[in-house]
Amino acid sequence: MTQTITCFGETLWDVLPTSKQAGGAPMNVAADLRNFGINAQIISRVGTDDLGRELIQFLDQKGLPLDLVQIGQTHLTGVAKANISDTNEVTYKIVQPVAWDYIHLEPNLIDAVQNSDLFVYGSLAARSPMTHETLLALLAVARRKVFDVNLRAPHYERETVEELLHQADIAKLNEHELIELSAWYGEENDLHRAMHQLRDRYALEILCVTLGENGAVLLDETGLYSQVGFSIDVADTIGSGDAFLAAFLYKTLQGESPKNTLEFACATGAYVATQRGATPTFTAETIVDKILRSEVI
């Protein structure tokens, strides 16, 4: 039986100095999951403007269903202005308010989430009251919940992030986000201890922390697993964290071991960093051939 993952939140255009590309973490994750043959779908909202029409076309080209993407009359399609002066740490100025700040709770959204194996959500979509309320309603019916923390200043508040962590079964964040969350509680700067404390505080099934070029660390009930980074030539890192999460969820649904899951997820993130753009087309075999087999052990 085909497994289904529903992603919730922002779809937008990343506006670069000389071009634009479709983006938004939930959409990137959904597109990457489709590369692995997972029945992935995105809940979002766009405007009736040209950018909205182009975004709908992009989603269709990626094979993503369009029935959960709302089209609103009153707000423009989302835009994020990207600063890529540092290839390893892209920063964004995210326009507000836009269409995805107004995702309405509709019966088809509830049905989709109830029938999904995993429900993926982030903190950015909770910045506005309407989308926040819709998210909470969908979390109430989700079977297994994945929180992609994805803190984007100034678009989050501690209270909201804590609320969303309490809802999560699985959480993924980067090392900078882990340091920030740990500082809220005056706790450890030591990575592994901070992970244990965060997992215990929110009763998480799995906690995953990405370390950029240095790999990632995973903590679950069986223990702590580390994976070093892969040696690659970076084209750009846009979307590599989203690809990591997609690969991680793909292997998790397959019942793969934590060690192998982490290795494959890091390899997928590395592969996407060798490509231009957030959502290159690839398969599981691509990751094995281009990254895992090319590594000298």
mmCIF file of C-alpha atoms in Angstrom:
data_model
loop_
_atom_site.group_PDB
_atom_site.id
_atom_site.type_symbol
_atom_site.label_atom_id
_atom_site.label_comp_id
_atom_site.label_asym_id
_atom_site.label_seq_id
_atom_site.Cartn_x
_atom_site.Cartn_y
_atom_site.Cartn_z
ATOM 1 C CA MET A 1 0.000 0.000 0.000
ATOM 2 C CA THR A 2 1.323 3.427 -0.975
ATOM 3 C CA GLN A 3 2.349 5.564 1.974
ATOM 4 C CA THR A 4 1.185 9.165 2.142
ATOM 5 C CA ILE A 5 2.895 12.202 3.651
ATOM 6 C CA THR A 6 1.130 15.559 3.870
ATOM 7 C CA CYS A 7 3.225 18.724 4.275
ATOM 8 C CA PHE A 8 1.673 21.943 5.563
ATOM 9 C CA GLY A 9 2.669 25.581 5.198
ATOM 10 C CA GLU A 10 4.385 28.080 2.965
ATOM 11 C CA THR A 11 4.766 27.899 -0.789
ATOM 12 C CA LEU A 12 6.563 30.900 -2.205
ATOM 13 C CA TRP A 13 9.117 32.254 -4.623
ATOM 14 C CA ASP A 14 12.708 32.676 -3.458
ATOM 15 C CA VAL A 15 13.808 35.830 -5.255
ATOM 16 C CA LEU A 16 17.540 35.743 -6.002
ATOM 17 C CA PRO A 17 19.637 38.619 -7.369
ATOM 18 C CA THR A 18 19.198 37.476 -10.990
ATOM 19 C CA SER A 19 16.318 35.001 -10.921
ATOM 20 C CA LYS A 20 13.549 33.433 -8.844
ATOM 21 C CA GLN A 21 12.844 29.844 -7.879
ATOM 22 C CA ALA A 22 9.945 28.063 -6.239
ATOM 23 C CA GLY A 23 10.517 27.398 -2.565
ATOM 24 C CA GLY A 24 9.199 27.079 0.936
ATOM 25 C CA ALA A 25 10.373 24.231 3.163
ATOM 26 C CA PRO A 26 7.076 22.255 3.141
ATOM 27 C CA MET A 27 6.884 22.368 -0.639
ATOM 28 C CA ASN A 28 10.542 21.393 -1.030
ATOM 29 C CA VAL A 29 10.089 18.418 1.294
ATOM 30 C CA ALA A 30 6.971 17.287 -0.582
ATOM 31 C CA ALA A 31 8.699 17.583 -3.981
ATOM 32 C CA ASP A 32 11.715 15.628 -2.713
ATOM 33 C CA LEU A 33 9.462 12.909 -1.278
ATOM 34 C CA ARG A 34 7.894 12.538 -4.732
ATOM 35 C CA ASN A 35 11.399 11.804 -6.069
ATOM 36 C CA PHE A 36 11.440 8.779 -3.754
ATOM 37 C CA GLY A 37 8.045 7.579 -4.965
ATOM 38 C CA ILE A 38 6.192 8.634 -1.809
ATOM 39 C CA ASN A 39 2.617 9.884 -2.263
ATOM 40 C CA ALA A 40 3.413 13.381 -0.963
ATOM 41 C CA GLN A 41 1.079 16.378 -1.017
ATOM 42 C CA ILE A 42 1.166 19.988 0.136
ATOM 43 C CA ILE A 43 -1.436 22.052 1.985
ATOM 44 C CA SER A 44 -0.867 25.721 1.199
ATOM 45 C CA ARG A 45 -2.389 28.836 -0.349
ATOM 46 C CA VAL A 46 -1.382 31.079 -3.248
ATOM 47 C CA GLY A 47 -2.841 34.230 -4.783
ATOM 48 C CA THR A 48 -4.587 34.769 -8.110
ATOM 49 C CA ASP A 49 -1.584 36.755 -9.368
ATOM 50 C CA ASP A 50 0.953 35.689 -11.991
ATOM 51 C CA LEU A 51 3.294 34.335 -9.312
ATOM 52 C CA GLY A 52 0.482 32.170 -7.990
ATOM 53 C CA ARG A 53 -0.278 30.764 -11.428
ATOM 54 C CA GLU A 54 3.399 30.040 -12.005
ATOM 55 C CA LEU A 55 3.639 28.314 -8.632
ATOM 56 C CA ILE A 56 0.646 26.106 -9.420
ATOM 57 C CA GLN A 57 2.328 25.165 -12.717
ATOM 58 C CA PHE A 58 5.554 24.335 -10.869
ATOM 59 C CA LEU A 59 3.748 22.105 -8.355
ATOM 60 C CA ASP A 60 2.007 20.319 -11.202
ATOM 61 C CA GLN A 61 5.331 19.743 -12.982
ATOM 62 C CA LYS A 62 6.720 18.210 -9.783
ATOM 63 C CA GLY A 63 3.785 15.780 -9.704
ATOM 64 C CA LEU A 64 2.279 17.289 -6.568
ATOM 65 C CA PRO A 65 -1.546 17.186 -6.283
ATOM 66 C CA LEU A 66 -3.182 20.604 -6.466
ATOM 67 C CA ASP A 67 -6.435 19.881 -4.628
ATOM 68 C CA LEU A 68 -5.048 20.965 -1.230
ATOM 69 C CA VAL A 69 -3.526 24.213 -2.529
ATOM 70 C CA GLN A 70 -6.034 27.000 -1.945
ATOM 71 C CA ILE A 71 -6.249 30.007 -4.256
ATOM 72 C CA GLY A 72 -7.116 33.246 -2.457
ATOM 73 C CA GLN A 73 -8.449 36.476 -3.942
ATOM 74 C CA THR A 74 -7.270 38.915 -1.283
ATOM 75 C CA HIS A 75 -3.536 38.330 -0.728
ATOM 76 C CA LEU A 76 -0.536 38.011 -3.011
ATOM 77 C CA THR A 77 1.494 34.846 -3.455
ATOM 78 C CA GLY A 78 4.375 34.473 -1.020
ATOM 79 C CA VAL A 79 7.833 35.866 -1.749
ATOM 80 C CA ALA A 80 11.145 35.540 0.107
ATOM 81 C CA LYS A 81 14.118 37.657 -0.892
ATOM 82 C CA ALA A 82 17.224 35.493 -0.614
ATOM 83 C CA ASN A 83 20.723 36.709 0.290
ATOM 84 C CA ILE A 84 23.191 34.168 -1.095
ATOM 85 C CA SER A 85 26.424 36.059 -0.372
ATOM 86 C CA ASP A 86 27.359 33.197 1.990
ATOM 87 C CA THR A 87 26.880 29.954 0.024
ATOM 88 C CA ASN A 88 26.783 27.903 3.243
ATOM 89 C CA GLU A 89 24.177 30.026 5.053
ATOM 90 C CA VAL A 90 21.461 31.542 2.889
ATOM 91 C CA THR A 91 19.338 34.186 4.638
ATOM 92 C CA TYR A 92 15.857 35.389 3.706
ATOM 93 C CA LYS A 93 13.603 38.403 4.062
ATOM 94 C CA ILE A 94 10.135 36.860 4.044
ATOM 95 C CA VAL A 95 7.279 39.141 2.978
ATOM 96 C CA GLN A 96 4.208 39.371 5.247
ATOM 97 C CA PRO A 97 1.218 39.131 4.938
ATOM 98 C CA VAL A 98 0.785 36.846 1.922
ATOM 99 C CA ALA A 99 -1.621 34.144 0.768
ATOM 100 C CA TRP A 100 -0.200 31.279 2.864
ATOM 101 C CA ASP A 101 -0.826 33.329 6.023
ATOM 102 C CA TYR A 102 -4.549 32.671 5.373
ATOM 103 C CA ILE A 103 -4.895 28.898 4.912
ATOM 104 C CA HIS A 104 -8.560 28.133 5.658
ATOM 105 C CA LEU A 105 -9.622 24.996 7.509
ATOM 106 C CA GLU A 106 -11.671 22.989 5.028
ATOM 107 C CA PRO A 107 -13.038 19.415 5.195
ATOM 108 C CA ASN A 108 -10.716 18.114 2.462
ATOM 109 C CA LEU A 109 -7.684 19.186 4.531
ATOM 110 C CA ILE A 110 -8.934 17.232 7.540
ATOM 111 C CA ASP A 111 -9.567 14.153 5.401
ATOM 112 C CA ALA A 112 -6.094 14.376 3.844
ATOM 113 C CA VAL A 113 -4.311 14.621 7.194
ATOM 114 C CA GLN A 114 -6.356 11.863 8.813
ATOM 115 C CA ASN A 115 -5.403 9.538 5.966
ATOM 116 C CA SER A 116 -1.682 10.379 5.989
ATOM 117 C CA ASP A 117 1.057 8.260 7.530
ATOM 118 C CA LEU A 118 2.994 11.420 8.450
ATOM 119 C CA PHE A 119 2.048 15.095 8.793
ATOM 120 C CA VAL A 120 4.945 17.537 8.349
ATOM 121 C CA TYR A 121 4.747 21.137 9.602
ATOM 122 C CA GLY A 122 7.061 24.005 10.534
ATOM 123 C CA SER A 123 7.107 27.125 12.689
ATOM 124 C CA LEU A 124 6.975 29.720 9.897
ATOM 125 C CA ALA A 125 3.375 28.975 8.878
ATOM 126 C CA ALA A 126 2.278 29.578 12.479
ATOM 127 C CA ARG A 127 3.259 33.266 12.310
ATOM 128 C CA SER A 128 -0.298 34.378 11.443
ATOM 129 C CA PRO A 129 -3.485 33.659 13.447
ATOM 130 C CA MET A 130 -5.547 32.013 10.697
ATOM 131 C CA THR A 131 -2.923 29.563 9.421
ATOM 132 C CA HIS A 132 -1.866 28.879 13.028
ATOM 133 C CA GLU A 133 -5.434 27.919 13.976
ATOM 134 C CA THR A 134 -5.762 25.719 10.884
ATOM 135 C CA LEU A 135 -2.490 24.007 11.764
ATOM 136 C CA LEU A 136 -3.630 23.263 15.321
ATOM 137 C CA ALA A 137 -6.878 21.776 14.039
ATOM 138 C CA LEU A 138 -4.977 19.498 11.652
ATOM 139 C CA LEU A 139 -2.478 18.467 14.329
ATOM 140 C CA ALA A 140 -5.443 17.319 16.414
ATOM 141 C CA VAL A 141 -6.335 14.701 13.772
ATOM 142 C CA ALA A 142 -2.841 13.742 12.522
ATOM 143 C CA ARG A 143 -1.598 10.203 13.135
ATOM 144 C CA ARG A 144 2.144 10.900 13.410
ATOM 145 C CA LYS A 145 3.540 14.408 13.465
ATOM 146 C CA VAL A 146 6.874 15.729 12.191
ATOM 147 C CA PHE A 147 8.001 19.207 13.280
ATOM 148 C CA ASP A 148 10.556 20.814 10.961
ATOM 149 C CA VAL A 149 11.477 23.588 13.399
ATOM 150 C CA ASN A 150 12.925 25.989 10.797
ATOM 151 C CA LEU A 151 13.172 29.191 12.877
ATOM 152 C CA ARG A 152 13.114 32.324 10.703
ATOM 153 C CA ALA A 153 13.541 35.549 12.674
ATOM 154 C CA PRO A 154 11.431 37.571 13.332
ATOM 155 C CA HIS A 155 8.601 35.196 12.367
ATOM 156 C CA TYR A 156 8.294 33.099 15.518
ATOM 157 C CA GLU A 157 7.683 33.346 19.250
ATOM 158 C CA ARG A 158 8.949 31.021 21.950
ATOM 159 C CA GLU A 159 5.437 30.165 23.127
ATOM 160 C CA THR A 160 4.391 29.015 19.639
ATOM 161 C CA VAL A 161 7.541 26.938 19.072
ATOM 162 C CA GLU A 162 7.029 25.207 22.425
ATOM 163 C CA GLU A 163 3.380 24.542 21.580
ATOM 164 C CA LEU A 164 4.410 22.940 18.278
ATOM 165 C CA LEU A 165 7.163 20.880 19.937
ATOM 166 C CA HIS A 166 4.639 19.474 22.419
ATOM 167 C CA GLN A 167 2.594 18.254 19.443
ATOM 168 C CA ALA A 168 5.491 16.529 17.682
ATOM 169 C CA ASP A 169 6.448 12.870 17.528
ATOM 170 C CA ILE A 170 9.539 13.599 15.428
ATOM 171 C CA ALA A 171 11.474 16.895 15.388
ATOM 172 C CA LYS A 172 14.239 18.045 13.059
ATOM 173 C CA LEU A 173 16.288 21.210 13.593
ATOM 174 C CA ASN A 174 19.762 22.518 12.921
ATOM 175 C CA GLU A 175 22.509 23.060 15.480
ATOM 176 C CA HIS A 176 21.899 26.825 15.695
ATOM 177 C CA GLU A 177 18.232 26.196 16.494
ATOM 178 C CA LEU A 178 19.169 23.608 19.115
ATOM 179 C CA ILE A 179 21.490 26.123 20.797
ATOM 180 C CA GLU A 180 18.724 28.734 20.817
ATOM 181 C CA LEU A 181 16.137 26.360 22.269
ATOM 182 C CA SER A 182 18.568 25.112 24.911
ATOM 183 C CA ALA A 183 19.306 28.700 25.956
ATOM 184 C CA TRP A 184 15.594 29.190 26.694
ATOM 185 C CA TYR A 185 15.963 26.723 29.530
ATOM 186 C CA GLY A 186 19.451 27.707 30.656
ATOM 187 C CA GLU A 187 20.598 24.246 29.704
ATOM 188 C CA GLU A 188 23.534 22.535 28.065
ATOM 189 C CA ASN A 189 25.648 23.890 25.246
ATOM 190 C CA ASP A 190 27.006 20.360 24.812
ATOM 191 C CA LEU A 191 25.258 19.036 21.685
ATOM 192 C CA HIS A 192 24.485 15.530 22.888
ATOM 193 C CA ARG A 193 23.290 16.575 26.339
ATOM 194 C CA ALA A 194 21.150 19.334 24.824
ATOM 195 C CA MET A 195 19.544 16.769 22.517
ATOM 196 C CA HIS A 196 18.757 14.438 25.408
ATOM 197 C CA GLN A 197 17.222 17.292 27.385
ATOM 198 C CA LEU A 198 15.094 18.490 24.460
ATOM 199 C CA ARG A 199 13.886 14.990 23.618
ATOM 200 C CA ASP A 200 12.966 14.316 27.245
ATOM 201 C CA ARG A 201 11.291 17.703 27.748
ATOM 202 C CA TYR A 202 8.931 17.176 24.800
ATOM 203 C CA ALA A 203 8.673 13.364 24.907
ATOM 204 C CA LEU A 204 9.871 13.099 21.297
ATOM 205 C CA GLU A 205 10.065 9.744 19.577
ATOM 206 C CA ILE A 206 12.972 10.933 17.388
ATOM 207 C CA LEU A 207 15.080 14.106 17.498
ATOM 208 C CA CYS A 208 17.352 14.881 14.566
ATOM 209 C CA VAL A 209 19.887 17.730 14.464
ATOM 210 C CA THR A 210 21.634 18.707 11.225
ATOM 211 C CA LEU A 211 25.178 20.062 11.380
ATOM 212 C CA GLY A 212 25.572 21.500 7.870
ATOM 213 C CA GLU A 213 28.719 20.239 6.171
ATOM 214 C CA ASN A 214 29.552 18.252 9.329
ATOM 215 C CA GLY A 215 26.664 15.813 8.978
ATOM 216 C CA ALA A 216 23.895 15.151 11.497
ATOM 217 C CA VAL A 217 23.009 13.487 14.789
ATOM 218 C CA LEU A 218 19.915 11.421 15.617
ATOM 219 C CA LEU A 219 18.540 10.510 19.029
ATOM 220 C CA ASP A 220 15.798 7.971 19.597
ATOM 221 C CA GLU A 221 14.874 5.427 22.262
ATOM 222 C CA THR A 222 17.661 3.099 21.103
ATOM 223 C CA GLY A 223 20.425 5.672 21.470
ATOM 224 C CA LEU A 224 22.451 8.387 19.768
ATOM 225 C CA TYR A 225 23.699 8.090 16.182
ATOM 226 C CA SER A 226 26.138 10.357 14.341
ATOM 227 C CA GLN A 227 26.952 10.730 10.660
ATOM 228 C CA VAL A 228 29.846 12.797 9.372
ATOM 229 C CA GLY A 229 29.369 15.047 6.345
ATOM 230 C CA PHE A 230 30.201 13.992 2.802
ATOM 231 C CA SER A 231 32.957 15.666 0.809
ATOM 232 C CA ILE A 232 31.292 17.514 -2.083
ATOM 233 C CA ASP A 233 31.629 20.548 -4.319
ATOM 234 C CA VAL A 234 28.833 22.897 -3.209
ATOM 235 C CA ALA A 235 26.736 24.576 -5.909
ATOM 236 C CA ASP A 236 24.289 26.059 -3.400
ATOM 237 C CA THR A 237 22.797 24.832 -0.138
ATOM 238 C CA ILE A 238 19.224 26.019 -0.815
ATOM 239 C CA GLY A 239 16.920 23.093 -0.128
ATOM 240 C CA SER A 240 19.571 20.701 1.170
ATOM 241 C CA GLY A 241 18.062 20.612 4.670
ATOM 242 C CA ASP A 242 14.636 19.923 3.168
ATOM 243 C CA ALA A 243 16.084 17.096 1.074
ATOM 244 C CA PHE A 244 17.685 15.696 4.226
ATOM 245 C CA LEU A 245 14.284 15.634 5.942
ATOM 246 C CA ALA A 246 12.545 14.042 2.945
ATOM 247 C CA ALA A 247 15.149 11.275 2.758
ATOM 248 C CA PHE A 248 15.002 10.784 6.510
ATOM 249 C CA LEU A 249 11.211 10.340 6.408
ATOM 250 C CA TYR A 250 11.414 8.061 3.377
ATOM 251 C CA LYS A 251 13.801 5.685 5.165
ATOM 252 C CA THR A 252 11.887 5.975 8.448
ATOM 253 C CA LEU A 253 8.689 4.806 6.729
ATOM 254 C CA GLN A 254 10.664 1.926 5.218
ATOM 255 C CA GLY A 255 11.651 0.813 8.728
ATOM 256 C CA GLU A 256 15.351 1.327 8.013
ATOM 257 C CA SER A 257 17.786 1.387 10.966
ATOM 258 C CA PRO A 258 18.577 4.794 12.516
ATOM 259 C CA LYS A 259 22.228 4.557 11.423
ATOM 260 C CA ASN A 260 21.398 3.802 7.789
ATOM 261 C CA THR A 261 18.572 6.339 7.760
ATOM 262 C CA LEU A 262 20.916 9.080 8.959
ATOM 263 C CA GLU A 263 23.603 8.174 6.432
ATOM 264 C CA PHE A 264 21.138 8.201 3.533
ATOM 265 C CA ALA A 265 19.571 11.487 4.667
ATOM 266 C CA CYS A 266 22.977 13.181 4.905
ATOM 267 C CA ALA A 267 23.907 11.844 1.470
ATOM 268 C CA THR A 268 20.682 13.225 -0.009
ATOM 269 C CA GLY A 269 21.250 16.648 1.556
ATOM 270 C CA ALA A 270 24.805 16.589 0.196
ATOM 271 C CA TYR A 271 23.631 15.655 -3.293
ATOM 272 C CA VAL A 272 21.130 18.524 -3.428
ATOM 273 C CA ALA A 273 23.897 20.915 -2.337
ATOM 274 C CA THR A 274 25.862 19.865 -5.449
ATOM 275 C CA GLN A 275 22.938 20.953 -7.645
ATOM 276 C CA ARG A 276 21.580 24.397 -8.471
ATOM 277 C CA GLY A 277 18.130 25.036 -7.027
ATOM 278 C CA ALA A 278 16.115 23.678 -4.125
ATOM 279 C CA THR A 279 14.325 20.763 -5.784
ATOM 280 C CA PRO A 280 16.443 18.942 -8.380
ATOM 281 C CA THR A 281 15.085 15.684 -9.745
ATOM 282 C CA PHE A 282 16.738 12.542 -8.364
ATOM 283 C CA THR A 283 16.013 8.983 -7.239
ATOM 284 C CA ALA A 284 17.221 6.857 -4.347
ATOM 285 C CA GLU A 285 19.641 5.244 -6.804
ATOM 286 C CA THR A 286 21.036 8.691 -7.684
ATOM 287 C CA ILE A 287 21.977 9.254 -4.040
ATOM 288 C CA VAL A 288 23.653 5.865 -3.751
ATOM 289 C CA ASP A 289 25.563 6.224 -7.026
ATOM 290 C CA LYS A 290 26.576 9.887 -6.794
ATOM 291 C CA ILE A 291 27.346 10.188 -3.075
ATOM 292 C CA LEU A 292 27.456 6.918 -1.148
ATOM 293 C CA ARG A 293 29.400 4.841 -3.693
ATOM 294 C CA SER A 294 31.782 7.683 -4.487
ATOM 295 C CA GLU A 295 32.914 8.010 -0.883
ATOM 296 C CA VAL A 296 36.216 6.309 -0.132
ATOM 297 C CA ILE A 297 35.753 4.347 3.091
#
